[in-house]
Coordinates of C-alpha atoms and ligand atoms in Angstrom, one line a residue:
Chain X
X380 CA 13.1 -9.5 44.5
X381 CA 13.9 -13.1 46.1
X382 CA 17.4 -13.5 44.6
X383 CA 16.0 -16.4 41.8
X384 CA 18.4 -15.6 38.7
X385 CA 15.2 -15.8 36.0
X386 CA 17.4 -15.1 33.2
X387 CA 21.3 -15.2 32.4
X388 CA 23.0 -14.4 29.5
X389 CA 26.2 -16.0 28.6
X390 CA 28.1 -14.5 26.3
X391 CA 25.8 -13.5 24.2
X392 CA 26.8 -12.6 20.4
X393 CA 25.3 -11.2 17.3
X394 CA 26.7 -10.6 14.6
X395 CA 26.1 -9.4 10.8
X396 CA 27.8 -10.3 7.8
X397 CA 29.1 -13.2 8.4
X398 CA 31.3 -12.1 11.2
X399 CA 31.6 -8.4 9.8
X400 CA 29.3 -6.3 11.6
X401 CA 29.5 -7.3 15.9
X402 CA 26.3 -5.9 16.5
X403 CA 26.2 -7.8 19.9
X404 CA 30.2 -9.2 21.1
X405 CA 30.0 -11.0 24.2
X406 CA 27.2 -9.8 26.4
X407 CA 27.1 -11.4 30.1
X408 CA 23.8 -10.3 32.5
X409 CA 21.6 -11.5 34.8
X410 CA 18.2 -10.9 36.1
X411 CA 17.1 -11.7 39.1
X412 CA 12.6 -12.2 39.7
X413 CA 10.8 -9.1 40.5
X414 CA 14.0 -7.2 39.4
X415 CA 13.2 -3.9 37.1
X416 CA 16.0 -3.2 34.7
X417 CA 16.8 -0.8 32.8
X418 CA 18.6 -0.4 29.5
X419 CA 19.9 3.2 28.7
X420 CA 22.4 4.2 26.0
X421 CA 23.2 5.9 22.9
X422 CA 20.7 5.4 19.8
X423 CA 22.4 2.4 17.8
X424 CA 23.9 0.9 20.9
X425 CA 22.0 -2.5 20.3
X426 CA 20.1 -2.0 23.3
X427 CA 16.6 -3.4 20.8
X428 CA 18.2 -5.9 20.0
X429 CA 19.7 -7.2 23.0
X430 CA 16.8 -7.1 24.1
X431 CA 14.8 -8.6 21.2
X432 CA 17.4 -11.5 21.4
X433 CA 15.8 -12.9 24.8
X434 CA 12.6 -13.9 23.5
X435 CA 14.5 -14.6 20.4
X436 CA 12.6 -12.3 17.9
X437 CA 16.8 -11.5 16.6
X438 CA 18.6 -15.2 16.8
X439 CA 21.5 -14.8 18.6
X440 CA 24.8 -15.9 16.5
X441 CA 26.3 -16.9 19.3
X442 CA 26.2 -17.7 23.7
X443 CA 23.5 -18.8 25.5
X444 CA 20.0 -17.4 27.1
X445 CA 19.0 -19.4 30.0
X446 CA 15.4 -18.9 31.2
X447 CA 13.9 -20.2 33.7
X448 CA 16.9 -22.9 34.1
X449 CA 16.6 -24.1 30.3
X450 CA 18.9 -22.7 27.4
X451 CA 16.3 -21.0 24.8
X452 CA 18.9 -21.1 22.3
X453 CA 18.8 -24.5 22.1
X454 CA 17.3 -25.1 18.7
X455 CA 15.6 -28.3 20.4
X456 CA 13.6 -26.2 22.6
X457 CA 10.3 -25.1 21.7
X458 CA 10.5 -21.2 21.3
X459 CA 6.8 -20.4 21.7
X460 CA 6.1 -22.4 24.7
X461 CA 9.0 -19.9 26.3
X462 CA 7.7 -16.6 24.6
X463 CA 4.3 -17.3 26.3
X464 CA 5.8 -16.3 29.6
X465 CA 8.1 -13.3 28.1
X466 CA 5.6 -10.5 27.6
X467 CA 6.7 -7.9 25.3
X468 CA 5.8 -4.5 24.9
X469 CA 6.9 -2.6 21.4
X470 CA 7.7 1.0 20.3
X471 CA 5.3 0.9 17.9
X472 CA 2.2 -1.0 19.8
X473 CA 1.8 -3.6 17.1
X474 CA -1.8 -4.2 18.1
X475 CA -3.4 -7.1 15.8
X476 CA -5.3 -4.3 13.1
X477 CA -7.5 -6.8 12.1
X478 CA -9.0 -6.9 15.8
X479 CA -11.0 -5.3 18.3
X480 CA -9.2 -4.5 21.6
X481 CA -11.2 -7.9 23.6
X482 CA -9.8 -10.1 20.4
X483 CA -6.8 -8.6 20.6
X484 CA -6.1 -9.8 24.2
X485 CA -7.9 -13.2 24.5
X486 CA -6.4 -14.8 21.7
X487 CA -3.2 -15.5 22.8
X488 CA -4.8 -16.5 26.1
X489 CA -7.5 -18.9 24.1
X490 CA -4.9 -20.4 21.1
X491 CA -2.2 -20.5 23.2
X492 CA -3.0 -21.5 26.7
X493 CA -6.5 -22.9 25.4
X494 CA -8.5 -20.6 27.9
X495 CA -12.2 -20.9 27.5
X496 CA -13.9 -17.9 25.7
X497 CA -15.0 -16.5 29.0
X498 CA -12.1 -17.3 30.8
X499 CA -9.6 -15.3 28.8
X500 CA -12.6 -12.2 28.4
X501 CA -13.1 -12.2 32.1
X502 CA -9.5 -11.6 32.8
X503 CA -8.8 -9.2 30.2
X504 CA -11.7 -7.2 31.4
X505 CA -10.2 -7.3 34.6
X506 CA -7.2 -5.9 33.2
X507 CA -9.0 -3.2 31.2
X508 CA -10.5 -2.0 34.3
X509 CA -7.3 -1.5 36.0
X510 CA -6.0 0.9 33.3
X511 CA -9.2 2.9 32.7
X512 CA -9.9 1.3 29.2
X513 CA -13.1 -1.0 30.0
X514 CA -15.2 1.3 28.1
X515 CA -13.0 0.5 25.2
X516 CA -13.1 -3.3 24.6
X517 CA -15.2 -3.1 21.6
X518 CA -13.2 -0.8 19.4
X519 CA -10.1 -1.3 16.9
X520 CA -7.1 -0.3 17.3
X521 CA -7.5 2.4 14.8
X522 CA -9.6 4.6 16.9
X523 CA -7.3 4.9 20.0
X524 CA -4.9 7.1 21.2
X525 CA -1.4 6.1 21.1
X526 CA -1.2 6.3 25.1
X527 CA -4.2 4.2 24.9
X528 CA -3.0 1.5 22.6
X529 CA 0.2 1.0 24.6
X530 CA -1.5 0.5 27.4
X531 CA -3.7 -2.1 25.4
X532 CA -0.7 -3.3 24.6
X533 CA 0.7 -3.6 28.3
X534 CA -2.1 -5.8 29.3
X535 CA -2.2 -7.5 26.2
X536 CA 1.0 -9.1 27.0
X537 CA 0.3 -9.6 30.8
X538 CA -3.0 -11.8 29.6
X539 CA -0.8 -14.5 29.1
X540 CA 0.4 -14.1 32.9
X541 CA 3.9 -13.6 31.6
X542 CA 7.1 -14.0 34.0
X543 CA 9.1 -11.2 32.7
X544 CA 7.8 -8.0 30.7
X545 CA 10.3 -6.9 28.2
X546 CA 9.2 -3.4 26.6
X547 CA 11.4 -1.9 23.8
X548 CA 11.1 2.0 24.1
X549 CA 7.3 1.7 25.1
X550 CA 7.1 5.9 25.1
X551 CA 9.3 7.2 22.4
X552 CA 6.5 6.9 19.5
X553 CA 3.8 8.9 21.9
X554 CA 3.2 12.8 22.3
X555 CA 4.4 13.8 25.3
X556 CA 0.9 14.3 26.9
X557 CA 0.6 10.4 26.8
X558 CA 3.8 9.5 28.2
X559 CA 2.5 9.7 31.6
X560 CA -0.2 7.6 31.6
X561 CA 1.9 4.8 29.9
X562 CA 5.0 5.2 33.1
X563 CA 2.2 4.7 35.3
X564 CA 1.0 1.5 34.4
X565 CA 4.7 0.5 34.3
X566 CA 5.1 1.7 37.5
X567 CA 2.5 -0.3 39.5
X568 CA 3.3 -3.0 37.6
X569 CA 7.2 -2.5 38.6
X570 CA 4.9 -2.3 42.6
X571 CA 3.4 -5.6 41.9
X572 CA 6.5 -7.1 41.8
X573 CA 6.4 -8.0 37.8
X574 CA 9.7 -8.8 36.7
X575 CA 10.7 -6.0 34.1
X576 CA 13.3 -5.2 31.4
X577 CA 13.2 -1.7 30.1
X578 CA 14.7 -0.4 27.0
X579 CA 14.0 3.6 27.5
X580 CA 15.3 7.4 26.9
X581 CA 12.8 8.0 30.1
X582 CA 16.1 8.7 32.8
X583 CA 13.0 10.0 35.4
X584 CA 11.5 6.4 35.1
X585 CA 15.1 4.6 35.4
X586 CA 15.9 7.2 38.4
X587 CA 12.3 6.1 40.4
X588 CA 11.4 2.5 39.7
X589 CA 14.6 0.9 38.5
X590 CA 16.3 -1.9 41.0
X591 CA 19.3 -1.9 38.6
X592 CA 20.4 0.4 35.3
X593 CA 22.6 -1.2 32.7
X594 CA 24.3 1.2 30.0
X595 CA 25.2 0.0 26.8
X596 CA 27.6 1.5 24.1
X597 CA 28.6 -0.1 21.1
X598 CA 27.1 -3.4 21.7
X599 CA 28.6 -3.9 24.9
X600 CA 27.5 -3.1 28.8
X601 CA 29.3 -0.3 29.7
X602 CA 28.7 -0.1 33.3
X603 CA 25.6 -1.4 35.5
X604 CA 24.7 -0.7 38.7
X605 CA 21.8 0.8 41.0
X606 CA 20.3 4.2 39.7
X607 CA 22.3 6.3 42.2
X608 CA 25.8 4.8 41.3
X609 CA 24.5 5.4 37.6
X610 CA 23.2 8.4 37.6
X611 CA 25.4 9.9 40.5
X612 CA 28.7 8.3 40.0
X613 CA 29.3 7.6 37.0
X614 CA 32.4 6.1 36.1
X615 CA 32.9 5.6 32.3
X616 CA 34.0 8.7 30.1
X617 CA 31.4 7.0 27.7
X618 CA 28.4 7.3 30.3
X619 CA 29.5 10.7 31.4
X620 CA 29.4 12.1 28.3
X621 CA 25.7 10.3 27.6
X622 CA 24.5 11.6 30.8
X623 CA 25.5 15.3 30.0
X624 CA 23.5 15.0 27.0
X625 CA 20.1 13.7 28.4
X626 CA 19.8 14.7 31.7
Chain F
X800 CA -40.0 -0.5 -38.7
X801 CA -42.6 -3.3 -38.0
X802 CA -41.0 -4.9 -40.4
X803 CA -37.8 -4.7 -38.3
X804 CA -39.4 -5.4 -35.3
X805 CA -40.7 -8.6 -37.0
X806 CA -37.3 -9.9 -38.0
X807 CA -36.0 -9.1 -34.9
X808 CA -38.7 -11.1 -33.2
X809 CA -38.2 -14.5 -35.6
X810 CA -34.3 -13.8 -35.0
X811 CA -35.2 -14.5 -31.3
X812 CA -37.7 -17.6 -31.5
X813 CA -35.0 -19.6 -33.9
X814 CA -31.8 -18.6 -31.6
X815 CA -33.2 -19.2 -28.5
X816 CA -36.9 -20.3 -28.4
X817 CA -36.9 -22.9 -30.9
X818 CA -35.1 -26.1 -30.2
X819 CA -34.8 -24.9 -26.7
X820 CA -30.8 -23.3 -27.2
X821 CA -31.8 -21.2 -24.1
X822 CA -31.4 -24.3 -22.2
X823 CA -28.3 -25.1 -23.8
X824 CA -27.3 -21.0 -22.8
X825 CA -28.6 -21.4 -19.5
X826 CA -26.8 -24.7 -19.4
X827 CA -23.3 -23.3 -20.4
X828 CA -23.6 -20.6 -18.2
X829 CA -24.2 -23.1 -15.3
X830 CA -21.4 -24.9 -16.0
X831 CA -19.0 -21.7 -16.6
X832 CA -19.8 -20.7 -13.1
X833 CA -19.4 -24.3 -11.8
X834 CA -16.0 -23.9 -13.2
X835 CA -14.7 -20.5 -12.4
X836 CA -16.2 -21.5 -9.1
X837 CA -14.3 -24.4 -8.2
X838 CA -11.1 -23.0 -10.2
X839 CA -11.2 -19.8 -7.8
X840 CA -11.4 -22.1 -4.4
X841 CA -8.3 -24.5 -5.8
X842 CA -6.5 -21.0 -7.0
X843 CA -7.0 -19.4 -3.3
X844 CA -6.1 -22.3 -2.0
X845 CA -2.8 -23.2 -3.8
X846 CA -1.9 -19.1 -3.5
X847 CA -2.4 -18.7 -0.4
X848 CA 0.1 -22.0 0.5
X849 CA 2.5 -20.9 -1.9
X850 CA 2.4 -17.2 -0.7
X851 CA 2.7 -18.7 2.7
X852 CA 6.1 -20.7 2.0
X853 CA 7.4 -17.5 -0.2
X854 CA 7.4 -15.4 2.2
X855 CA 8.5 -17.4 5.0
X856 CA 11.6 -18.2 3.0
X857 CA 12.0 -14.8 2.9
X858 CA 11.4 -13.1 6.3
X859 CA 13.0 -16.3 7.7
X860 CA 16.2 -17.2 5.5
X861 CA 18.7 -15.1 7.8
X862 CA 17.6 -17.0 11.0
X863 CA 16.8 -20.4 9.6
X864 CA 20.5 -20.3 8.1
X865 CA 22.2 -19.4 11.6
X866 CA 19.9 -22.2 12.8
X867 CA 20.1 -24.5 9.9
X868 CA 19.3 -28.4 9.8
X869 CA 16.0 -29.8 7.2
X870 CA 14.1 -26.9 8.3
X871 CA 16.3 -24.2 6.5
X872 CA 16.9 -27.4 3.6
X873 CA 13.3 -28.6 3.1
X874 CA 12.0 -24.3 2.9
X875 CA 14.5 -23.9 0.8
X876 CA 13.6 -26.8 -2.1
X877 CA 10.2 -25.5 -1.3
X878 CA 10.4 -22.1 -1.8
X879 CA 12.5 -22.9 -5.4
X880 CA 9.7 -25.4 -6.4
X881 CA 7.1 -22.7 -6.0
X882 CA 9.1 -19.9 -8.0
X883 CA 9.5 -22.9 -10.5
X884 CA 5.9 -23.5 -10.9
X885 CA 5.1 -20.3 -11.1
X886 CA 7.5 -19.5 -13.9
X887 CA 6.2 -22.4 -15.6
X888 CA 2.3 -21.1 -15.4
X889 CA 3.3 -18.0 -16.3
X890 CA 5.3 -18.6 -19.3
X891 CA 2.5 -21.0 -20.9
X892 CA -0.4 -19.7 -22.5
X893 CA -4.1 -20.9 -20.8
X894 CA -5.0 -22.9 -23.6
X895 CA -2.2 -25.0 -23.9
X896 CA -2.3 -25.6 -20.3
X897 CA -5.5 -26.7 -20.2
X898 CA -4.9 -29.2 -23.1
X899 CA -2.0 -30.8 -21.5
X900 CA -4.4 -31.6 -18.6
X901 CA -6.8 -33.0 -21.3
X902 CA -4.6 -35.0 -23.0
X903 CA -1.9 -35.8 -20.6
X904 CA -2.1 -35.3 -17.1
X905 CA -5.7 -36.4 -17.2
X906 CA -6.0 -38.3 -19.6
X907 CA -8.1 -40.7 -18.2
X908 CA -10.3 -38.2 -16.4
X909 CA -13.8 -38.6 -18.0
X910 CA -15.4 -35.1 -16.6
X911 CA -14.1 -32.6 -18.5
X912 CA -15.3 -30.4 -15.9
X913 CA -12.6 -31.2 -13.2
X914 CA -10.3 -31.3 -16.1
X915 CA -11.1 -28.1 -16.6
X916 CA -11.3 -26.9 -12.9
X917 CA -7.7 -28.5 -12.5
X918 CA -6.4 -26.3 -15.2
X919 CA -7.9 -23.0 -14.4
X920 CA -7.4 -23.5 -10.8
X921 CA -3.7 -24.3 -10.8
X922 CA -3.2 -21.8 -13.6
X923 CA -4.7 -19.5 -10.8
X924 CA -3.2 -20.2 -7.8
X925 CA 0.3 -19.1 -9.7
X926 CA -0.9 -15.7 -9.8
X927 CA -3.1 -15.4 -6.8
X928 CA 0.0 -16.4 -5.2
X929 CA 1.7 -13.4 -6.4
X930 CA -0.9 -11.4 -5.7
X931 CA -1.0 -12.7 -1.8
X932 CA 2.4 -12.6 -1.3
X933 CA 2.7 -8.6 -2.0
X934 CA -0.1 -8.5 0.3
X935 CA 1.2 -10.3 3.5
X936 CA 4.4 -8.4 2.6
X937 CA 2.6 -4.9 2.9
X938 CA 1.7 -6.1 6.7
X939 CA 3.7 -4.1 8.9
X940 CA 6.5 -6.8 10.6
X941 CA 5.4 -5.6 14.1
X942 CA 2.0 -7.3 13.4
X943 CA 4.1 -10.7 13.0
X944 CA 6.5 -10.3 15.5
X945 CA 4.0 -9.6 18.3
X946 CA 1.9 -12.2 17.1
X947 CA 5.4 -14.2 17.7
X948 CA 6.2 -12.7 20.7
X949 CA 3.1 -13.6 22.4
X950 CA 3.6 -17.5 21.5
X951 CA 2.2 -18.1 18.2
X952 CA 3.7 -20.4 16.2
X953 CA 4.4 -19.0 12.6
X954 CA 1.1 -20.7 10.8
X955 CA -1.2 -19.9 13.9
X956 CA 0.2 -16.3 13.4
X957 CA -0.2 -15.9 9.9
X958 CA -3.4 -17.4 9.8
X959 CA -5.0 -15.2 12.9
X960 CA -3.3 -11.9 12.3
X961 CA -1.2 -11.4 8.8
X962 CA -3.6 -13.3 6.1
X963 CA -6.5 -11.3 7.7
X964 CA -4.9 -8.2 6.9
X965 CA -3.0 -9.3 3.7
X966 CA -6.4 -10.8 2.6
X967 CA -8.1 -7.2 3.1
X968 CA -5.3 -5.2 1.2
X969 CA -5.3 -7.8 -1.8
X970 CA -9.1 -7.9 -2.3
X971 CA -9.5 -5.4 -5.4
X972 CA -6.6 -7.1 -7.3
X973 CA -7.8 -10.7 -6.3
X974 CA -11.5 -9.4 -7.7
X975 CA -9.4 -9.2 -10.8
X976 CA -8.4 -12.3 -10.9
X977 CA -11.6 -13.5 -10.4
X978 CA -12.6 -11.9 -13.3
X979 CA -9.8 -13.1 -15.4
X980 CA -10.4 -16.9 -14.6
X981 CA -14.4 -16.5 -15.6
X982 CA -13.3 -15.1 -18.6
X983 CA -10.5 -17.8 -19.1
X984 CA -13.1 -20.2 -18.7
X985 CA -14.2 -18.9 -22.1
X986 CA -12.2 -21.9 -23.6
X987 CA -13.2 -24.7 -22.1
X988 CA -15.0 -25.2 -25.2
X989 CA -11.5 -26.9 -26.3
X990 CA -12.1 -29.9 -24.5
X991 CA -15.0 -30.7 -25.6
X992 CA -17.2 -28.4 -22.8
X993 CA -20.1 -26.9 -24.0
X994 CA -20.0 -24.0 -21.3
X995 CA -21.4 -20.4 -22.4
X996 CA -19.0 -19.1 -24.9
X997 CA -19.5 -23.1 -26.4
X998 CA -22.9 -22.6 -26.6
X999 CA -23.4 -19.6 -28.0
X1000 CA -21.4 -20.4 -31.0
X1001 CA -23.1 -23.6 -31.6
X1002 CA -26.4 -21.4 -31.9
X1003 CA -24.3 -19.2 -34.0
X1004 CA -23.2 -22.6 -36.2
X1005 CA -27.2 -24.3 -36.4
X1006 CA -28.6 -20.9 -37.3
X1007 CA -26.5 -18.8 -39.3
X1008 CA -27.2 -16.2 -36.8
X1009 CA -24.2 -14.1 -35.7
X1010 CA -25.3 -11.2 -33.9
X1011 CA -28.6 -12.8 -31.2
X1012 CA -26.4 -15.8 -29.6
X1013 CA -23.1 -13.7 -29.3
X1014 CA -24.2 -10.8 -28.1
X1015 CA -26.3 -12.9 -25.6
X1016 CA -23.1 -14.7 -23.9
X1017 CA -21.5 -11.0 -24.1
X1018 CA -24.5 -9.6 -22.0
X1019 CA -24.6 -12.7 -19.7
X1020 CA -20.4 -12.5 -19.3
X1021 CA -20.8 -8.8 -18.7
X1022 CA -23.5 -9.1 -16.1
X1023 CA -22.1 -11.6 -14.4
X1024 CA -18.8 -9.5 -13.8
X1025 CA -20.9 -6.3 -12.7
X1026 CA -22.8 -8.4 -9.9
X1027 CA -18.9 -10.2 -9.1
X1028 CA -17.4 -6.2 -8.8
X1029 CA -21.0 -5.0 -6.7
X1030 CA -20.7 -8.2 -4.3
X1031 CA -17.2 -7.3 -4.0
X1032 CA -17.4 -3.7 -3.4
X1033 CA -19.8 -4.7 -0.8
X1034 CA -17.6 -7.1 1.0
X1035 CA -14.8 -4.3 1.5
X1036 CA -16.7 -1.4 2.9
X1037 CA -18.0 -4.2 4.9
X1038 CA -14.4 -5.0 5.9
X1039 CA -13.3 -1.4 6.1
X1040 CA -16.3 -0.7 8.5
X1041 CA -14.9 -3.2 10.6
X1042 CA -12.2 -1.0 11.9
X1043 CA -13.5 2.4 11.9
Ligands
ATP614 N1 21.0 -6.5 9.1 C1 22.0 -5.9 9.8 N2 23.3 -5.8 9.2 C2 24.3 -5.2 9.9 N3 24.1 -4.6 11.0 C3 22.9 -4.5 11.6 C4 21.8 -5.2 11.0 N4 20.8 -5.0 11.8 C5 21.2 -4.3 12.8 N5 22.5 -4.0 12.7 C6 23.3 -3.2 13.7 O1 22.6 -3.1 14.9 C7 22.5 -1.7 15.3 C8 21.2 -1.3 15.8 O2 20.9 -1.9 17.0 P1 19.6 -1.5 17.8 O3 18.5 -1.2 16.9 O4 19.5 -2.7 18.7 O5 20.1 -0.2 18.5 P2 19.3 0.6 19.6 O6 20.2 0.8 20.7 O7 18.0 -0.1 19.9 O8 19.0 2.0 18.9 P3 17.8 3.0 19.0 O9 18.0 3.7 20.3 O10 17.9 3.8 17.8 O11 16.6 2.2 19.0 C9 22.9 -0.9 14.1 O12 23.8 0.2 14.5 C10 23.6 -1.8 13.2 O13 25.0 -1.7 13.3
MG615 MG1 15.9 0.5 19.7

């Protein structure tokens, strides 16, 4: 952590309806390079989508994003050329079906930042090595393990040399066998210094590798602090009451 | 039963031997598959834009609206044009499509064959549209958004990761619209084509002779649909294979 704010949210809003539904009301948080953060709370406490809001997969109805010193939400910028350095890591893996595990990871890399063939393969080779799945580069999707394809899915995203790696729930569709493996690639990539927002129900991984732990209720940041004043001094009712049921 | 076998044989010489009408068989047929050809390639091409612009009305209309500006306006008109045109196609029979082309829109065209591919083409794309847009539809939204989340722009990511897959799903059904348009191309004989179906019943006309020159372009139609289905068949275990 060097103190560089690499994201800020102002005030973020989303809402539903026309105004109806506040799914989001006024979020304000920032994150700071080679931070980890974690997002705990409730299920249907908007967590995904505050999340899914800074890369902009859910438009925001309302505030501002500002990444890397530029507003995102400014419908002048050019989304994709900021995505490219938010890696993002889903529940459900979302590898590309229609490609083998080397395809799945170089195309981004080759389209995007028009890496040479051999370029983007070396790299993602390199990458496969360091999670175990080298021997795997030739398969689909279809005929890996779910712990397998998230990691696939982990160094899919850091192919493009993201900045910040945002993962939604990266465990909560695996058997618990394969969570594991999955927290330890997080893990020495929270080491490396890789700046990291983390939607999870995983409290252990919070506990060990989070800098910071925000919990959300109802849209809104409840409390935020390090893991000990979270997790050992709670202050809110609401978090109390959330701790009592998943610790 | 020489006897029969006699008949049968003189049947034969004057329906296809005599006067060389196998040529003008063989040279009907050519031009049917010239024209379901092309018709398929303009129908794939038009479906798969229209699909395209359907469905990215669709998945898109919430966030282009909080956005708004000509983006949300010009997908908009778009989007109406195509479910315009392909209300129209719909609601028209094949026929009277392809006359309108003939004697209206291309009038001045002298080929009838690009008349003819222009009809059966565009009277394809409406439902190969359809037929595409259930498809990239079926593909699972995570497939789009981490396409999106990794940079792609909308085209590169439907043309690298959700027409692949959508293309897969749709194959059977877009066999059968394959099919259909060969078949359709039965009556391009109405503007002045003589393409297999044309020929055969000019045979039928010169010789009196029902049964040899029909059931010939029956045979030729059928056998040309069970090689379309094998090649087909073919192509998807091929694509299936692919992933297991
Ligand atoms: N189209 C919509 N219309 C109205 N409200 C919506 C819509 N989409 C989402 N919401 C609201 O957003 C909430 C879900 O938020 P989100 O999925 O971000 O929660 P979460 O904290 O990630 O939950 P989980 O732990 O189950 O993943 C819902 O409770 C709902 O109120
Ligand atoms: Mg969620």
């Amino acid at each position: 952590m060097n103190g560089d704010v690499l994201i800020k949210v102002i005030d973020l809003k989303k809402h539903y309806l026309g105004g109806k539904v506040k799914a989001l009301d006024g979020i304000n948080v920032e994150i700071q390079t080679g931070e980890v953060v974690v997002i705990i709370g409730p299920s249907g406490s908007v967590k995904s989508t505050l999340l899914r809001s800074l890369n902009l997969l859910e438009i925001p109805t309302g505030g501002s994003i500002i990444f890397e010193g530029v507003d995102i939400c400014d419908p002048k910028q050019n989304i994709n050329l900021h995505r490219q350095k938010m890696g993002m890591v889903f529940q459900h893996f979302n590898l590309f079906a229609n490609m083998n595990i080397i395809d799945n990871m170089t195309i981004a890399p080759r389209k995007r930042l028009k890496k040479s063939k051999d370029e983007a393969t070396e790299k993602a080779m390199e990458l496969l090595k360091r999670v175990g799945l080298a021997d795997r580069a030739n398969d689909y999707p279809s005929q890996l393990s779910g712990g397998q394809k998230q990691r696939i899915a982990i160094v899919r995203a850091l192919c493009m040399e993201p900045d910040v790696m945002l993962f939604d729930e990266p465990t909560s569709a695996l058997d618990p066998e394969m969570v594991g493996e999955v927290l330890d690639v997080m893990k020495s990539l929270a080491k490396s210094g890789t700046t990291m927002i983390v939607v999870t129900h995983e409290m252990g991984f919070a506990k060990e590798v989070g800098n910071r732990v925000i919990f959300m209720d109802g849209g809104k940041i409840i409390e935020e602090g390090t893991p000990q004043e979270i997790f050992e001094n709670p202050q809110s009712d609401r978090l109390k009451s959330f701790l009592a049921k998943v610790l | 039963m020489n006897d029969f076998f006699a008949s049968v044989v003189d049947k034969f010489t004057r329906c296809f031997i005599a006067k060389s009408y196998w040529k003008m068989i063989l040279q009907g047929f050519r031009d049917s598959l010239i024209i379901t050809f092309f018709s398929i390639i303009l129908g794939l091409l038009i479906g798969v834009i229209l699909a395209t612009i359907r469905t990215s009305y669709d998945k898109n209309e919430e966030s282009l609206k909080i956005k708004g500006g000509i983006g949300y306006w010009s997908l908009k008109i778009l989007n109406s044009l195509c479910k315009a045109y392909i209300a129209v196609i719909r609601g028209v029979p094949v026929v009277v499509q392809l006359l309108i082309w003939y004697f209206i829109i291309l009038a001045t065209q002298k080929n009838s064959i690009i008349v003819a591919v222009a009809a059966f083409g565009v009277n394809s794309g409406a439902y190969v549209a359809e037929i595409f847009r259930g498809g990239i539809m079926s593909v699972d939204v995570g497939q789009f958004e981490a396409g999106r989340s990794l940079g792609f722009n909308y085209v590169q990511t439907m043309i690298h990761i959700i027409i692949p897959q959508a293309f897969k799903t749709v194959l059977p059904t877009l066999l059968n619209e394959f099919i259909a348009v060969l078949k359709e191309t039965s009556i391009a004989g109405y503007v002045g084509i003589t393409d297999l179906t044309r020929a055969g019943a000019i045979i039928r006309a010169q010789t009196f002779e029902a049964f040899m020159p029909l059931i010939a372009v029956a045979i030729i139609y059928l056998v040309t649909v069970i090689v379309l289905t094998a090649l087909f068949t073919r192509i998807e275990r091929r694509l299936r294979n692919s992933e297991r």
